[in-house]
Coordinates of C-alpha atoms in Angstrom, one line a residue:
Chain A
D1 CA -8.1 -13.6 -3.9
A2 CA -10.5 -10.7 -3.2
D3 CA -13.8 -11.6 -1.6
V4 CA -15.6 -8.9 -3.6
T5 CA -14.3 -8.7 -7.2
Q6 CA -15.2 -5.9 -9.6
T7 CA -14.5 -5.9 -13.4
P8 CA -13.3 -4.0 -15.2
R9 CA -11.1 -2.0 -12.9
N10 CA -10.7 0.8 -15.4
R11 CA -12.8 1.7 -18.4
I12 CA -12.8 4.6 -20.8
T13 CA -15.8 5.0 -23.1
K14 CA -17.6 7.5 -25.2
T15 CA -20.9 9.3 -24.7
G16 CA -23.8 7.2 -25.7
K17 CA -22.2 3.8 -25.3
R18 CA -23.7 1.1 -23.1
I19 CA -21.4 0.0 -20.3
M20 CA -21.7 -2.9 -17.8
L21 CA -19.8 -3.1 -14.6
E22 CA -19.7 -6.5 -12.9
C23 CA -19.4 -7.6 -9.3
S24 CA -19.0 -11.1 -7.9
Q25 CA -18.5 -12.1 -4.3
T26 CA -17.3 -15.3 -2.5
K27 CA -18.4 -14.1 1.0
G28 CA -21.8 -15.8 0.8
H29 CA -23.6 -12.6 1.7
D30 CA -27.2 -12.0 0.7
R31 CA -27.1 -8.3 0.3
M32 CA -25.3 -6.4 -2.5
Y33 CA -24.9 -2.7 -3.3
W34 CA -23.6 -0.3 -5.9
Y35 CA -22.1 3.0 -4.7
R36 CA -20.6 5.8 -6.7
Q37 CA -17.7 7.9 -5.3
D38 CA -17.1 11.5 -6.4
P39 CA -14.7 14.0 -4.8
G40 CA -16.5 16.1 -2.3
L41 CA -19.7 14.1 -2.5
G42 CA -18.6 10.9 -0.7
L43 CA -20.2 7.6 -1.5
R44 CA -23.8 7.7 -2.8
L45 CA -26.0 4.6 -3.2
I46 CA -27.2 3.8 -6.7
Y47 CA -29.0 0.5 -6.3
Y48 CA -29.2 -2.3 -3.7
S49 CA -30.4 -5.9 -3.6
F50 CA -31.3 -7.8 -0.5
D51 CA -31.7 -11.1 -2.3
V52 CA -31.9 -12.4 -5.9
K53 CA -35.5 -11.4 -6.4
D54 CA -35.2 -8.0 -4.7
I55 CA -33.9 -4.8 -6.4
N56 CA -34.2 -1.4 -4.9
K57 CA -33.4 2.1 -6.1
G58 CA -30.9 4.2 -4.1
E59 CA -30.6 7.9 -4.0
I60 CA -29.1 8.4 -7.5
S61 CA -30.5 5.6 -9.7
D62 CA -31.4 7.7 -12.7
G63 CA -29.4 6.6 -15.8
Y64 CA -28.5 3.3 -14.2
S65 CA -29.9 -0.2 -14.1
V66 CA -28.9 -3.4 -12.3
S67 CA -29.3 -7.1 -12.6
R68 CA -28.9 -9.7 -9.8
Q69 CA -28.0 -12.8 -11.8
A70 CA -27.3 -15.0 -8.8
Q71 CA -26.7 -14.5 -5.1
A72 CA -23.0 -13.9 -5.8
K73 CA -23.4 -11.6 -8.9
F74 CA -24.7 -8.1 -9.2
S75 CA -24.1 -6.0 -12.3
L76 CA -24.5 -2.3 -12.9
S77 CA -25.4 -1.0 -16.4
L78 CA -25.3 2.4 -17.9
E79 CA -27.6 2.2 -20.9
S80 CA -26.3 5.4 -22.6
A81 CA -23.2 6.8 -20.8
I82 CA -22.8 10.5 -20.3
P83 CA -19.8 12.5 -19.1
N84 CA -21.2 13.3 -15.7
Q85 CA -21.3 9.5 -15.0
T86 CA -17.5 9.6 -14.9
A87 CA -16.7 8.4 -11.4
L88 CA -15.3 5.6 -9.2
Y89 CA -17.9 2.9 -8.7
F90 CA -17.9 0.4 -5.8
C91 CA -19.7 -2.8 -5.2
A92 CA -20.3 -3.9 -1.6
T93 CA -21.9 -6.8 0.3
S94 CA -23.3 -7.3 3.7
D95 CA -24.6 -10.2 5.7
F96 CA -28.1 -9.7 7.1
A97 CA -27.8 -12.6 9.5
A98 CA -24.6 -11.2 11.1
N99 CA -26.6 -8.1 12.0
T100 CA -23.4 -6.0 12.2
G101 CA -24.3 -3.5 9.5
E102 CA -20.8 -3.8 8.1
L103 CA -20.3 -3.4 4.4
F104 CA -17.5 -5.1 2.5
F105 CA -16.3 -3.3 -0.6
G106 CA -14.6 -4.3 -3.8
E107 CA -11.6 -2.4 -5.0
G108 CA -13.6 -0.2 -7.4
S109 CA -14.2 0.4 -11.1
R110 CA -13.0 3.7 -12.4
L111 CA -15.2 4.8 -15.3
T112 CA -14.4 7.7 -17.6
V113 CA -17.0 8.9 -20.2
L114 CA -15.6 11.1 -22.9
Chain B
Q1 CA -29.9 16.7 0.4
Q2 CA -27.0 15.4 2.4
Q3 CA -28.2 13.5 5.4
V4 CA -24.7 13.1 6.9
K5 CA -22.4 16.2 6.7
Q6 CA -18.7 15.7 7.3
S7 CA -15.9 18.2 7.9
P8 CA -13.2 19.1 7.2
Q9 CA -12.8 18.0 3.6
S10 CA -9.1 17.7 4.0
L11 CA -6.8 17.7 7.0
I12 CA -3.0 17.8 7.5
V13 CA -1.6 16.8 10.9
Q14 CA 1.9 16.3 12.1
K15 CA 3.1 12.9 13.1
G16 CA 2.2 12.3 16.7
G17 CA -0.6 14.8 16.7
I18 CA -4.3 14.3 17.1
S19 CA -6.6 14.1 14.0
I20 CA -10.2 15.0 14.5
I21 CA -12.9 14.6 11.9
N22 CA -16.5 15.6 12.6
C23 CA -19.9 14.5 11.3
A24 CA -23.5 15.7 11.8
Y25 CA -26.6 13.9 10.9
E26 CA -30.3 14.8 10.5
N27 CA -32.3 11.7 10.8
T28 CA -33.1 10.8 14.4
A29 CA -33.9 7.3 13.4
F30 CA -30.3 6.6 12.7
D31 CA -28.8 4.2 15.3
Y32 CA -25.6 2.9 13.8
F33 CA -22.6 5.1 13.1
P34 CA -19.5 3.6 11.5
W35 CA -16.3 5.1 10.2
Y36 CA -14.7 3.7 7.1
Q37 CA -11.0 4.1 6.0
Q38 CA -10.0 4.1 2.4
F39 CA -6.4 3.9 1.0
P40 CA -5.6 4.9 -2.6
G41 CA -6.7 2.3 -5.1
K42 CA -8.7 0.3 -2.5
G43 CA -12.3 0.1 -1.4
P44 CA -13.4 1.5 2.0
A45 CA -13.0 -0.8 5.0
L46 CA -14.7 -0.6 8.3
L47 CA -12.5 1.1 10.9
I48 CA -14.7 1.5 14.0
A49 CA -18.5 1.8 14.7
I50 CA -20.7 3.0 17.5
R51 CA -24.4 2.7 18.5
P52 CA -26.1 5.5 20.4
D53 CA -26.4 3.7 23.7
V54 CA -22.8 4.8 24.5
S55 CA -21.1 8.2 24.2
E56 CA -17.6 6.9 23.3
K57 CA -15.9 3.9 21.9
K58 CA -12.2 3.3 21.7
E59 CA -10.2 0.8 19.7
G60 CA -6.5 1.4 20.0
R61 CA -5.6 4.9 18.8
F62 CA -9.0 5.4 17.3
T63 CA -12.0 6.8 19.3
I64 CA -15.5 7.7 18.3
S65 CA -17.2 10.4 20.4
F66 CA -21.0 10.5 20.1
N67 CA -23.4 13.3 21.1
K68 CA -27.0 12.2 20.6
S69 CA -28.6 15.5 21.6
A70 CA -26.5 17.5 19.2
K71 CA -26.8 14.7 16.5
Q72 CA -23.0 14.8 16.0
F73 CA -20.2 12.2 16.2
S74 CA -16.5 12.5 15.6
L75 CA -13.4 10.4 15.0
H76 CA -10.3 11.1 17.0
I77 CA -7.0 9.5 15.9
M78 CA -4.4 9.8 18.7
D79 CA -0.6 9.7 18.0
S80 CA -1.3 10.0 14.3
Q81 CA 1.1 8.1 12.1
P82 CA 2.0 8.5 8.4
G83 CA 0.3 5.1 7.8
D84 CA -3.0 6.7 8.9
S85 CA -2.9 8.9 5.8
A86 CA -6.1 7.9 3.9
T87 CA -9.6 9.1 3.2
Y88 CA -12.1 8.7 6.0
F89 CA -15.8 8.5 5.7
C90 CA -18.4 8.7 8.4
A91 CA -21.8 7.0 7.8
A92 CA -25.1 6.3 9.4
S93 CA -28.0 3.9 9.1
R94 CA -31.1 2.6 10.8
R95 CA -31.0 -0.7 12.7
G96 CA -31.7 -3.6 10.3
A97 CA -31.7 -1.4 7.3
Q98 CA -28.1 -2.1 6.3
K99 CA -28.3 0.8 3.9
L100 CA -25.6 3.2 4.8
V101 CA -25.6 6.9 4.1
F102 CA -22.1 8.3 3.9
G103 CA -20.6 11.7 4.6
Q104 CA -18.5 13.6 2.0
G105 CA -15.2 12.2 3.1
T106 CA -12.0 13.7 4.6
R107 CA -8.6 13.3 3.1
L108 CA -6.2 13.0 6.0
T109 CA -2.5 13.5 5.5
I110 CA 0.0 12.8 8.3
N111 CA 3.3 14.6 7.8
P112 CA 6.4 12.8 9.1

């Protein structure tokens, strides 16, 4: 079983719809992240959370919101999806105590907004 | 504003050749420079990383070269194999921040 699980893996939706992408982890890590991948732009940070009560905006947070429901769960919401939010979304975790800086990624959620 | 710039965007290398991917950064506070490897349908995974107290780090066929004065670092893949075909991302962060800034990615194809 994957240590970092994302659902759904694929989603097609229409402009204006509310979408939630979910992430759960069994690694016991305290830090969780949401990244967006676009061709030619790499991975860009949307939001990150260093513990359950901590939520921080990344470089491209406009149009997105997040919720850290528990240490193991971090969800990303698009309140009103638009076509330029079509992308591959990744959840990632890291362990502050390990102090390695390594991120552990899920397998991604491909979102298409028509 | 891209804090980490990666080139080339795509690269084709013959089997057995050397693959070289370059990155440049702007923020002198960065002190952790990893490379991630991503296969189709999978998330990125850490390949190799370096801190600026050394100029080179080697793990098997993979080597990071680091030039602090030029604010550049590169990934060299020796004896490239078809199984190395993937997308590679460089990244950078400040110590303790654990908030990585990624480059644009390079799609590497190794022809048999």
